Each structure stands twice: as structure tokens, then as C-alpha cells.
mmCIF file of C-alpha atoms in Angstrom:
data_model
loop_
_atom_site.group_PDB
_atom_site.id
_atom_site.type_symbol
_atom_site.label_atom_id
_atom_site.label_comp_id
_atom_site.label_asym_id
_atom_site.label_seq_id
_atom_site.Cartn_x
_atom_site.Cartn_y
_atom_site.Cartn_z
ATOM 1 C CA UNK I 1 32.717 136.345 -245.306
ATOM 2 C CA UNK I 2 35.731 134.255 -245.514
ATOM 3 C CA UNK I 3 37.379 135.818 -242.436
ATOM 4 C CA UNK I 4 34.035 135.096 -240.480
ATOM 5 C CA UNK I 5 34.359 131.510 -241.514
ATOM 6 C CA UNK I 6 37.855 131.737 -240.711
ATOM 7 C CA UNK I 7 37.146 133.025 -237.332
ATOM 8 C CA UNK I 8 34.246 130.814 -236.826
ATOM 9 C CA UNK I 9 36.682 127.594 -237.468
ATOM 10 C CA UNK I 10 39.590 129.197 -234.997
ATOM 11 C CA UNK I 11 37.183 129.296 -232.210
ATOM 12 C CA UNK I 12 35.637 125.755 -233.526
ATOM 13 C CA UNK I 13 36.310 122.965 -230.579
ATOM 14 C CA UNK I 14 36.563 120.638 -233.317
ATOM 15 C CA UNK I 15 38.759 122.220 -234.559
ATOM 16 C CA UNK I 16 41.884 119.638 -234.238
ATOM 17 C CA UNK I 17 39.260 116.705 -235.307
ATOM 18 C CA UNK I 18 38.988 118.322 -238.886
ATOM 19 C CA UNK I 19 42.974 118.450 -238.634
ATOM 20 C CA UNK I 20 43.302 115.371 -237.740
ATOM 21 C CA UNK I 21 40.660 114.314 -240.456
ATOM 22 C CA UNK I 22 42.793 116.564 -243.000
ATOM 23 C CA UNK I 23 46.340 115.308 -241.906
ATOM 24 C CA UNK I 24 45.125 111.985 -242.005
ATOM 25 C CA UNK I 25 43.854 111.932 -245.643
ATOM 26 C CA UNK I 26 47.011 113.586 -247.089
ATOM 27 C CA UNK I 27 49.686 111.038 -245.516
ATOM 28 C CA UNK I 28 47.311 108.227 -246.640
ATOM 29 C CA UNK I 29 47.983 109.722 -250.046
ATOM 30 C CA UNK I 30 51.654 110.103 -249.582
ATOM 31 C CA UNK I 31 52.426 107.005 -247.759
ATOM 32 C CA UNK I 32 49.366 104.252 -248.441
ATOM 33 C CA UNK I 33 51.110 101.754 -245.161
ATOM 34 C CA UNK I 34 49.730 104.677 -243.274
ATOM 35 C CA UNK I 35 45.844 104.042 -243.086
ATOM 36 C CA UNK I 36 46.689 100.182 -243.330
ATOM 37 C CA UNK I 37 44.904 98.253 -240.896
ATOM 38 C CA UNK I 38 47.941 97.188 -238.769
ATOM 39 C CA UNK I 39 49.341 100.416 -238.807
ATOM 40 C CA UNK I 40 45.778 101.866 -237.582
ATOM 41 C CA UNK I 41 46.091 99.143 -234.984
ATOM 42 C CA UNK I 42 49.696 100.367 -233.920
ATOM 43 C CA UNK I 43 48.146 104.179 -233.485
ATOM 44 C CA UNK I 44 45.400 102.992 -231.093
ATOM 45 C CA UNK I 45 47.695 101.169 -229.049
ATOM 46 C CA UNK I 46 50.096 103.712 -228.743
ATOM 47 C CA UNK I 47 47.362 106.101 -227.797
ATOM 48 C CA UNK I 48 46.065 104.412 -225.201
ATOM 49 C CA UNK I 49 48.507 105.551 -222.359
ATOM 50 C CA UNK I 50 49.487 109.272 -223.236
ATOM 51 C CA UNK I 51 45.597 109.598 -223.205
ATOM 52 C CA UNK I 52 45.394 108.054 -219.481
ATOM 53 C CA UNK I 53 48.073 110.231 -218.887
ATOM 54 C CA UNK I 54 47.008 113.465 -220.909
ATOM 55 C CA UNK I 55 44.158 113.573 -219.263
ATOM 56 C CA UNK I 56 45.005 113.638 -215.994
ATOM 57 C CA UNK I 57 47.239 116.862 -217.221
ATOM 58 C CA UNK I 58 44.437 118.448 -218.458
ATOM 59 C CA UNK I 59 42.891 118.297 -215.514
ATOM 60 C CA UNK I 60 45.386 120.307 -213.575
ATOM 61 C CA UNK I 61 45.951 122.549 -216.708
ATOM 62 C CA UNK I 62 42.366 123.890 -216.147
ATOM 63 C CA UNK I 63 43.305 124.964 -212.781
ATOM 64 C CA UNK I 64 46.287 126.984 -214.423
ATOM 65 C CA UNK I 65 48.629 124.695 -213.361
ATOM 66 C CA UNK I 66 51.126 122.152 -214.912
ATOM 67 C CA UNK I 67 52.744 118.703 -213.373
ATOM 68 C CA UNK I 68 55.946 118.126 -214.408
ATOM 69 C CA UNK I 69 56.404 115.429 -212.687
ATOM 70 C CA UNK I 70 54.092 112.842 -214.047
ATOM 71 C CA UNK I 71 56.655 111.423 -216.366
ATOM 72 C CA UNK I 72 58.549 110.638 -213.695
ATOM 73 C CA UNK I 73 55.833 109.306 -211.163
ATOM 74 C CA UNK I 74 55.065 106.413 -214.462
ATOM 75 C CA UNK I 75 58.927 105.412 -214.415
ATOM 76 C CA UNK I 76 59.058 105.248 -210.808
ATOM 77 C CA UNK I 77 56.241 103.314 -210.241
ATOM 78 C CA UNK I 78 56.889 100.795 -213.312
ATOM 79 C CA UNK I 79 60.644 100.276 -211.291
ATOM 80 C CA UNK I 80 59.177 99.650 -207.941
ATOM 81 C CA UNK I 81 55.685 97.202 -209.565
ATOM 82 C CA UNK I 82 58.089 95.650 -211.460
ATOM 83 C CA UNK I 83 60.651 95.047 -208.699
ATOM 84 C CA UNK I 84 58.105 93.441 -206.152
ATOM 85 C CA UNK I 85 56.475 91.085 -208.355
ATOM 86 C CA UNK I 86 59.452 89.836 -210.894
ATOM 87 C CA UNK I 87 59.897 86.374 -210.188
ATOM 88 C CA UNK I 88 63.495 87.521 -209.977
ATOM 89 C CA UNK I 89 63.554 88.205 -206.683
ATOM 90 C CA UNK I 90 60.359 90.163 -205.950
ATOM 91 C CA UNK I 91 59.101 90.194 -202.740
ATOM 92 C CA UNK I 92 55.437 90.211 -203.785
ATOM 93 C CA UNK I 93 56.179 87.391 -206.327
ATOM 94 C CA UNK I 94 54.010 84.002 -206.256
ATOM 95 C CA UNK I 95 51.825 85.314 -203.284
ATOM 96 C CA UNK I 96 48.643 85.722 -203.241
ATOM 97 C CA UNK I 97 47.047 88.666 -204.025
ATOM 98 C CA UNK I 98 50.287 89.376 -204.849
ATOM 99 C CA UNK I 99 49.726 91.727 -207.995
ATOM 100 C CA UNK I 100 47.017 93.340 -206.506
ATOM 101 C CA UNK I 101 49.556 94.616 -203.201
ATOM 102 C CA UNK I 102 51.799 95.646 -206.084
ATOM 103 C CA UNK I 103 49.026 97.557 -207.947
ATOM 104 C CA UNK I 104 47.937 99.264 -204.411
ATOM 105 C CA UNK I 105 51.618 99.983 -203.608
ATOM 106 C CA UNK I 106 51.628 101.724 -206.956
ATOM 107 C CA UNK I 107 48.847 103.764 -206.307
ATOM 108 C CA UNK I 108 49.903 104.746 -202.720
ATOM 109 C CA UNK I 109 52.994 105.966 -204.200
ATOM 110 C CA UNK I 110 51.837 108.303 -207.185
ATOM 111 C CA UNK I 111 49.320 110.022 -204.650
ATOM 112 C CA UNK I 112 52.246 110.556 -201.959
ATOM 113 C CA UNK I 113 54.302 112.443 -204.626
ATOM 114 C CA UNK I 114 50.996 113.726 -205.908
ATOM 115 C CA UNK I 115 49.899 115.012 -202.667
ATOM 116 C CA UNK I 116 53.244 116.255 -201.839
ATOM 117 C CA UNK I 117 52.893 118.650 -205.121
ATOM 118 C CA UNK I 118 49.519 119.814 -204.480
ATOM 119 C CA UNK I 119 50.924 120.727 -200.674
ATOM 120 C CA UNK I 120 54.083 122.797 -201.794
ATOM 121 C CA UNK I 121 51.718 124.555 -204.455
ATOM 122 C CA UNK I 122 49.044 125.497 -201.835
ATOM 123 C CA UNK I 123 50.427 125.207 -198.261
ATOM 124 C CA UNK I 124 54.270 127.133 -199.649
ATOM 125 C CA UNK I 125 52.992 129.302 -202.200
ATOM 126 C CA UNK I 126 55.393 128.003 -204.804
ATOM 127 C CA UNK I 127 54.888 128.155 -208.380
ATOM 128 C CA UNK I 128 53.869 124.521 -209.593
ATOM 129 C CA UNK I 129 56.265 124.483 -212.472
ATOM 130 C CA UNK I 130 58.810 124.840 -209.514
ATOM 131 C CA UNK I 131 57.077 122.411 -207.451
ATOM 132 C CA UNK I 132 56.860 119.916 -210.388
ATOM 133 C CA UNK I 133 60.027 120.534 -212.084
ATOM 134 C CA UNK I 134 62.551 119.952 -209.046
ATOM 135 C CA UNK I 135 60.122 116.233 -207.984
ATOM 136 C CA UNK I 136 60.442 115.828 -211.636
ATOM 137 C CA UNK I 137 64.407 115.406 -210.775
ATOM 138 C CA UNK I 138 64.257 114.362 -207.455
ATOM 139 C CA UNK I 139 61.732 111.143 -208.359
ATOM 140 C CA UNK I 140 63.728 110.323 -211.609
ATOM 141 C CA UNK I 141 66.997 109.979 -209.460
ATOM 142 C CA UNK I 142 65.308 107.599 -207.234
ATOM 143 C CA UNK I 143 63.950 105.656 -209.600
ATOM 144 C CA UNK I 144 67.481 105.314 -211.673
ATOM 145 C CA UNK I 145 69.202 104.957 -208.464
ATOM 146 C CA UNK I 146 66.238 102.032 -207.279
ATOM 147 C CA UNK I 147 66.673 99.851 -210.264
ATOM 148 C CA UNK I 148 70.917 100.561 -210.632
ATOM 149 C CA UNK I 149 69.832 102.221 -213.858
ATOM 150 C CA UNK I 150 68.778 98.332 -215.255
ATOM 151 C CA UNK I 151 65.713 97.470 -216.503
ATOM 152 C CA UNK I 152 63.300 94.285 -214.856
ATOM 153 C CA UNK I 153 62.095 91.439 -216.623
ATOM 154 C CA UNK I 154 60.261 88.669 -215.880
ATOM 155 C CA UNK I 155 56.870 89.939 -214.897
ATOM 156 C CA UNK I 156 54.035 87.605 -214.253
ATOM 157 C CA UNK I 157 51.089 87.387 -216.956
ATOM 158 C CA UNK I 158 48.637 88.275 -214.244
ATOM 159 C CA UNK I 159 51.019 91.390 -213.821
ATOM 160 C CA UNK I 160 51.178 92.453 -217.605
ATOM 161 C CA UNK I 161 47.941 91.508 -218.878
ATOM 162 C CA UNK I 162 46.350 94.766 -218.761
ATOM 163 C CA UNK I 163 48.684 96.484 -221.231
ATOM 164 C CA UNK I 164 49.125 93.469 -223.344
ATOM 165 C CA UNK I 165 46.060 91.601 -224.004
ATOM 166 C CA UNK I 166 42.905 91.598 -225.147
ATOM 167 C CA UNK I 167 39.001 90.478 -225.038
ATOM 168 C CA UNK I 168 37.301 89.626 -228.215
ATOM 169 C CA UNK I 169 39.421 92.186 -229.706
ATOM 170 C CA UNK I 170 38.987 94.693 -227.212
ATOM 171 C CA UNK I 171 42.124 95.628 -225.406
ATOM 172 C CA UNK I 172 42.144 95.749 -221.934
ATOM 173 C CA UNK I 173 43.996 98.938 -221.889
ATOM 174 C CA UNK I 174 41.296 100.403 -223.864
ATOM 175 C CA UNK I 175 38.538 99.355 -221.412
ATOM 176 C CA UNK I 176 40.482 100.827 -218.566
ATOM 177 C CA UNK I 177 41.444 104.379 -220.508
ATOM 178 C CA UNK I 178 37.172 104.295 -221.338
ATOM 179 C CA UNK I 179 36.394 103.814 -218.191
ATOM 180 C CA UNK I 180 38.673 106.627 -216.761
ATOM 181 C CA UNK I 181 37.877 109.258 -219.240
ATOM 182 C CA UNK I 182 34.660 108.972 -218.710
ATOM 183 C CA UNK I 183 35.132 109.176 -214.890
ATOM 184 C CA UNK I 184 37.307 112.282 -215.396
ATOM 185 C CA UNK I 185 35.028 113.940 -218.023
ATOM 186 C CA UNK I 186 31.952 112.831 -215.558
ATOM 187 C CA UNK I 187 33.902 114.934 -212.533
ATOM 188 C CA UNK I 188 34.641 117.825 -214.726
ATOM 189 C CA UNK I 189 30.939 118.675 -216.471
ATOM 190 C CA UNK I 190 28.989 116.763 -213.775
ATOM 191 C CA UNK I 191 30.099 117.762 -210.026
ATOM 192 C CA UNK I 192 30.790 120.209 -207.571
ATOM 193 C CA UNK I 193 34.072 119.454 -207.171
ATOM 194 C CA UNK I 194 34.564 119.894 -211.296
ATOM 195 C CA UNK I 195 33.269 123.684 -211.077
ATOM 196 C CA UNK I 196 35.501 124.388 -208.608
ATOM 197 C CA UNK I 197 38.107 123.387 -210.572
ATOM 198 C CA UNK I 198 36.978 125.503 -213.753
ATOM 199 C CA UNK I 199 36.514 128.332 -211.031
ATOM 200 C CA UNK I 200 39.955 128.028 -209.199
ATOM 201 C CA UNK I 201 41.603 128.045 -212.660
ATOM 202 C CA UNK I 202 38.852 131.172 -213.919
ATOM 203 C CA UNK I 203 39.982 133.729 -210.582
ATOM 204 C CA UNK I 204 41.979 132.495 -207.751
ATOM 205 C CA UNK I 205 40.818 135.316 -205.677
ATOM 206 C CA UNK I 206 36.993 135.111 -206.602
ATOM 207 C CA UNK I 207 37.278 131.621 -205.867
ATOM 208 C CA UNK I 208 37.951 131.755 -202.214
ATOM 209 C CA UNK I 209 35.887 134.536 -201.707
ATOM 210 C CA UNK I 210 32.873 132.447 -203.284
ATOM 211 C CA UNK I 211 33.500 129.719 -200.843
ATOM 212 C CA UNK I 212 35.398 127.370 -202.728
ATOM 213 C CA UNK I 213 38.133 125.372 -200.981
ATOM 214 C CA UNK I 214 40.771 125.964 -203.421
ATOM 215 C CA UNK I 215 43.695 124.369 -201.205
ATOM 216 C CA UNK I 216 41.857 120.999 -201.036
ATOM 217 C CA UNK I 217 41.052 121.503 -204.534
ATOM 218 C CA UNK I 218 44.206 121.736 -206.229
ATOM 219 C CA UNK I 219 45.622 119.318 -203.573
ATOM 220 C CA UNK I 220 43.127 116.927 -205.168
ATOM 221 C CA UNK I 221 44.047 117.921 -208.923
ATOM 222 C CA UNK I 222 47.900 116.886 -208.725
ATOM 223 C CA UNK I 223 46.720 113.574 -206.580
ATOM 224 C CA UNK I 224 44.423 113.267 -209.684
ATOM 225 C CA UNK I 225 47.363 113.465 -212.009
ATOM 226 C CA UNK I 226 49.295 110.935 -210.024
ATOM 227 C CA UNK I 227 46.917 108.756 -210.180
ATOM 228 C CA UNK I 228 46.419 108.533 -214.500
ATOM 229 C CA UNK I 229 50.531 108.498 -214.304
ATOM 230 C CA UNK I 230 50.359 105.657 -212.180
ATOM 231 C CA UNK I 231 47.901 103.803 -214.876
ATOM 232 C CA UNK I 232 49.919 104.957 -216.995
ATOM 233 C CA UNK I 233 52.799 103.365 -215.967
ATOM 234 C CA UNK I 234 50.288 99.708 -215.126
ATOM 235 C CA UNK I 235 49.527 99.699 -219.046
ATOM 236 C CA UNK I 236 53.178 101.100 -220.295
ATOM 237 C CA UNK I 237 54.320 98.204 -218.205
ATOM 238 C CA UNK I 238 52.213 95.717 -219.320
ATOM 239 C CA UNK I 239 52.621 96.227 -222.836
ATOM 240 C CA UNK I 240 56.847 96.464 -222.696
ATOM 241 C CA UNK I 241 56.466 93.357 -220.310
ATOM 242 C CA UNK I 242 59.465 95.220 -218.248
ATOM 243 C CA UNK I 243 59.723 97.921 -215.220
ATOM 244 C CA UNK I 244 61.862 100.695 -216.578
ATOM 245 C CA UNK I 245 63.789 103.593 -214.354
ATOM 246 C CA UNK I 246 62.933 106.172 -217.977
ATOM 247 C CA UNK I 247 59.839 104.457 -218.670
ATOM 248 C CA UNK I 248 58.040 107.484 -220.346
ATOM 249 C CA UNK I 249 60.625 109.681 -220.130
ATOM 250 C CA UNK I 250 60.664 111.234 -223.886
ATOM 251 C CA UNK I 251 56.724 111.746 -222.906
ATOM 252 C CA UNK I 252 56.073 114.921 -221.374
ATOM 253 C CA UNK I 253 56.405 117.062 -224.310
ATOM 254 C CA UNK I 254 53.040 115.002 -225.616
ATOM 255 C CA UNK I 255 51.159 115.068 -222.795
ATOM 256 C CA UNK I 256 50.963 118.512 -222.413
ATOM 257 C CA UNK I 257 51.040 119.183 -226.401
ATOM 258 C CA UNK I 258 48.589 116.677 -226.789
ATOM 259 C CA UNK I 259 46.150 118.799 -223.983
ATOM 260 C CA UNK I 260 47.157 122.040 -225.514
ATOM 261 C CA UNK I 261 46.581 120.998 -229.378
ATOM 262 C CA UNK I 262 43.242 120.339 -228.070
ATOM 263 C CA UNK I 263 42.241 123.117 -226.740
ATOM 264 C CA UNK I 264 43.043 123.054 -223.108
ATOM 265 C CA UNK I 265 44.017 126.911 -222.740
ATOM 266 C CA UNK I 266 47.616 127.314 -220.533
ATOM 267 C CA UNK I 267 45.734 130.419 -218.954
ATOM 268 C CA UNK I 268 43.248 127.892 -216.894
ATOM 269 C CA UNK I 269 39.701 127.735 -216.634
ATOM 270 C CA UNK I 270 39.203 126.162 -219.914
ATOM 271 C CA UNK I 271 40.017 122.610 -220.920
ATOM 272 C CA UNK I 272 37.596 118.716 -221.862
ATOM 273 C CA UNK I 273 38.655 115.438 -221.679
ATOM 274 C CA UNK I 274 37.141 115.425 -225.416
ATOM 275 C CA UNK I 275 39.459 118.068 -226.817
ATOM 276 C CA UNK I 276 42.634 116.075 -224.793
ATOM 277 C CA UNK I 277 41.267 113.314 -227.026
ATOM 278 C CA UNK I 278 41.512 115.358 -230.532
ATOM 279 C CA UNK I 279 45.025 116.717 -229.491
ATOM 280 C CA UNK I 280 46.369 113.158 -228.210
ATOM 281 C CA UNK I 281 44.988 111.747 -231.449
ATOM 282 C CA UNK I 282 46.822 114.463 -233.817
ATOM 283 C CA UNK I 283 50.068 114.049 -231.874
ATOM 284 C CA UNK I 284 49.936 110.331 -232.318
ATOM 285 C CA UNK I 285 49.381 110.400 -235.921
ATOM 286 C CA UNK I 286 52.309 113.062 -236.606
ATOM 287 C CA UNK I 287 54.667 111.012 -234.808
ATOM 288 C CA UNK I 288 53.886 107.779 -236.274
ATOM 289 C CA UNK I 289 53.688 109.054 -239.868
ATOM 290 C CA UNK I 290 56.713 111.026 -239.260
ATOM 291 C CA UNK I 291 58.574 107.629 -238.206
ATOM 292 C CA UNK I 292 57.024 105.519 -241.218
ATOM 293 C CA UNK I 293 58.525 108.634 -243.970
ATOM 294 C CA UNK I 294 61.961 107.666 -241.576
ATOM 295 C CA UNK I 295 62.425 110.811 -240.406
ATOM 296 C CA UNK I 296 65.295 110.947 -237.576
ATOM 297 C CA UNK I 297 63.977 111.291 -233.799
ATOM 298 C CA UNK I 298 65.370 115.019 -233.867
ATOM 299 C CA UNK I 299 63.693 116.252 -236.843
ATOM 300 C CA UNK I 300 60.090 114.340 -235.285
ATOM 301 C CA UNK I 301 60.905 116.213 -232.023
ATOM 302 C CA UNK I 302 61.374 119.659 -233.940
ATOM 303 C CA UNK I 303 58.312 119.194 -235.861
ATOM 304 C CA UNK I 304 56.252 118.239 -233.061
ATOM 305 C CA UNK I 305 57.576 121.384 -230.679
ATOM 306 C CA UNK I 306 56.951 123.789 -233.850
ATOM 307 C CA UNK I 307 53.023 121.949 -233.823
ATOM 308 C CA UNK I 308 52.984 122.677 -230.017
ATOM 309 C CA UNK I 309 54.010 126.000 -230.268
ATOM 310 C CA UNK I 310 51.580 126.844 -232.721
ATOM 311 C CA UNK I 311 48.559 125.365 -230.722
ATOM 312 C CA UNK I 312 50.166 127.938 -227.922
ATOM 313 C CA UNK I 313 49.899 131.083 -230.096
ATOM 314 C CA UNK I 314 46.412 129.611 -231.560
ATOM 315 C CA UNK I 315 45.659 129.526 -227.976
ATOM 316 C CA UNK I 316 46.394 132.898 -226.986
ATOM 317 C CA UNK I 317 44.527 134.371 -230.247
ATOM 318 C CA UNK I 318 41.262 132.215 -229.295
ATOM 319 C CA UNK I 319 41.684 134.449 -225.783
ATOM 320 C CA UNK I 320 42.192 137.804 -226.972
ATOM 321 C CA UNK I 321 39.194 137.092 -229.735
ATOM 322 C CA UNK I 322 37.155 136.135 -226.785
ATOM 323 C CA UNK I 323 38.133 139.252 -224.764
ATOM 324 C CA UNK I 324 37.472 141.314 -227.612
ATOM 325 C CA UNK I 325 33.597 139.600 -227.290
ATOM 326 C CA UNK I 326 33.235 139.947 -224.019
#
């Protein structure tokens, strides 16, 4: 009986909500600033743009995938925003419309390194943590060679207010990570284009004998994941007030924990925007309890690639128990 209920919570998809729920209650125990209302506030905030981001990873993590470039695609774009509309200089600065050109120039670029991901991947044949690894590099440079390696200041209000302020309480970064969640978990349960997406990341081969474009489809899946770095980077941005060349660079290791905690499976064909919620909400609450017990940035980093690791084997025995069904 008690391995059946064991079993039974392994292969729960709530699974990281009750840990979170469980974690949660013990560090309020053990440190009482921890379920204090500012401190609360401080963990929705900092949610807020590893789940814009997150979830565009789980997206291509479904197709058996990984972007390892996103990272770099917020820092790059947070450089080049900030650097055409800080009244130091910008280009784009004091003109009208002028944060709105900068927002589109944003977007343009994320898809073109997006695209250009998706294209290698499909059109080349290479392996996307290739693909995603060596843009990874090759972006970074550019955006550390762009800005000198110096951060901008200076940004308009109209520029920052999306990351930094709020409506009746409401921040506007949490309207804008609602709104996109719900467009991305819309996609994946509710359209065509979503199954093919499960499918491509269920059986390649199956896939393109079933009809399904799968070279338009995972072109569209990395130009997806560009885009939520890109937002990412808006709201990063906007709540730093300053353009940064390693704007989310000590990132990457919880956006794709934070989709794998949840449930997203590294094989592909299995993932929610939901789960990337639970996971992005359990990584968030280790690191800032970990930082209020003033723990050092190495031991949080240890702990956190020991939790990772863990989801990953939890993840493989969910598989084999499901084989074993099947």
C-alpha cells in the first residue's frame, strides 16, 4: 500500500506544488522573515521573469530540444534597448514613438537569433545544444563587446515602467507574464500547431510521415523562445532601470531546472506551462531562503544543481514506470 501511494505521488503532476507547499512550511518555521509579507512580495517579483523566460524553454524542451542561448538573447537585447533610448546618447531617445521602435528593434532581434537556431537545427542537422551553445558565445561577445563591457543608465520611465511599476497593486510585469502564459499554454493544449509540437518531440520520424511540418515547427519553437527572452530582458530591464551586457547571465541553470523540476521530461513530448510554474516557483523559494539563512552564492548554486539533478533522475524513473505500463 505505501509503495502504491508512493508511486501514485511520483507520477503526481502536482507533485512539486506539495513540495513547494512542504518546503515552504518548514523554512517558515526555521526562519519566520521567510513567509513575511515583504519577503513574499520579493519572491513574486523575482519570479516574474525566469517564468516569461522558463516558459518559453519549456516549450522547446517538449520538442526534445534545449536553447542555450536565451540567456544571452535577454543581455543582448537589454544592451542594444538600453543603448537606443538612454538619454545618454541614444538614438531613439526623446522621439516619438521612440520606446516603442526600441521595443520592436528588440523583438526583431531575439527572432533573428531565434530563427537562425531553429535553421541550423533543421536545415544543418546539428544538434541544438551545439546550435545553442556556440550563439550562446557568439551573442554574449557581441553584447560585451556592444556596450565596452559597461553597463547603461539613464532609461526613460516610459522605457522601464513595465518591470518597475505597478496598477492598484498589480505589477505590470505580472499582467504581461499572465497574459503570455496563458497565450503559450493556449498554443500548447488548444492548436494544431501545439500537437505538432508534442508530436515532433513524441517521434521525429512518425511525425513527418503523419504530415507534420516539423522544420517549420521547430523553426517556430526557438523563434518562440526568443521571443519570452526578449520579454524577459523588457521586464529584467525595467526593474534594474539599466541595459546590462550579463543581464541574466547566472540564469540558465533556472530556467531549465525550473522546467525540469516541473515536470517537463528532457526526453520531449511531455511538458505544461502549469508544471514550468510549480518548478519556477520551488526554484525561487530555495534560492531566496537559501540567501536569507546567508548561505554563500557557491553553496546556493551546489544545492540548487543537486535539486536539478534529482528532478533529472525523478524524470527518468517517471519514464521507465510509464514504459513498464505501457
Amino acid at each position: 500500500m505505501l509503495i502504491k501511494g508512493l508511486r501514485r505521488l511520483l507520477m503526481s503532476e502536482y507533485l512539486v506544488l506539495y513540495l513547494c507547499l512542504l518546503y515552504f512550511a518548514v523554512m517558515s518555521i526555521i526562519e519566520p522573515i521567510f513567509a513575511g509579507g515583504e519577503n513574499l512580495a520579493n519572491i513574486f517579483a523575482n519570479m516574474l521573469p525566469l517564468l516569461i523566460i522558463a516558459a518559453g524553454q519549456t516549450v522547446v524542451l517538449i520538442t526534445g530540444g534545449i536553447d542555450l542561448s536565451v540567456t544571452s538573447i535577454v543581455a543582448v537585447c537589454s544592451i542594444v534597448g538600453a543603448s537606443l533610448i538612454t538619454s545618454d546618447g541614444g538614438v531613439l531617445a526623446g522621439m516619438p514613438f521612440g520606446v516603442g521602435l526600441t521595443f520592436i528593434v528588440m523583438l526583431l532581434i531575439g527572432m533573428f537569433i531565434g530563427w537562425l537556431n531553429g535553421i541550423a537545427v533543421t536545415k544543418f542537422g546539428m544538434p541544438p545544444f551545439i546550435v545553442t551553445l556556440t550563439m550562446m558565445m557568439a551573442v554574449s561577445g557581441f553584447a560585451i563587446w556592444y556596450s565596452k563591457s559597461l553597463p547603461i543608465y539613464n532609461l526613460p520611465d516610459s522605457f522601464v515602467f513595465l518591470g518597475r511599476d505597478a496598477f492598484f497593486f498589480i505589477p505590470y510585469a505580472a499582467v504581461v507574464v499572465g497574459i503570455v502564459l496563458w497565450l503559450i499554454h493556449f498554443m500548447l493544449n488548444h492548436t494544431l500547431f501545439g500537437r505538432w509540437i508534442y508530436s515532433v518531440g513524441m517521434n521525429v520520424k512518425a511525425s513527418q510521415i503523419s504530415g507534420v511540418p516539423v522544420h517549420r515547427t521547430l523553426i517556430w519553437v526557438y523563434v518562440i523562445s526568443a521571443i519570452c527572452g526578449v520579454i524577459g530582458a523588457i521586464l529584467l530591464t525595467g526593474r534594474l532601470e539599466t541595459g546590462s551586457p550579463v543581464m541574466a547571465r547566472g540564469m540558465f541553470l533556472d530556467v531549465v531546472g525550473a522546467a525540469v523540476i516541473g515536470g517537463t521530461s528532457l526526453f520531449g513530448g511531455k511538458g505544461k506551462v502549469v508544471w514550468t510554474i510549480f518548478g519556477v516557483l520551488f526554484i525561487t523559494l530555495i534560492d531566496n531562503s537559501l540567501n536569507l539563512l546567508g548561505l554563500s552564492y557557491f553553496t546556493i548554486m551546489m544545492v540548487k544543481g543537486a535539486i536539478i539533478l534529482i528532478a533529472a533522475f525523478t524524470d527518468s524513473i517517471r519514464n521507465r514506470l510509464l514504459t513498464v505500463r505501457a
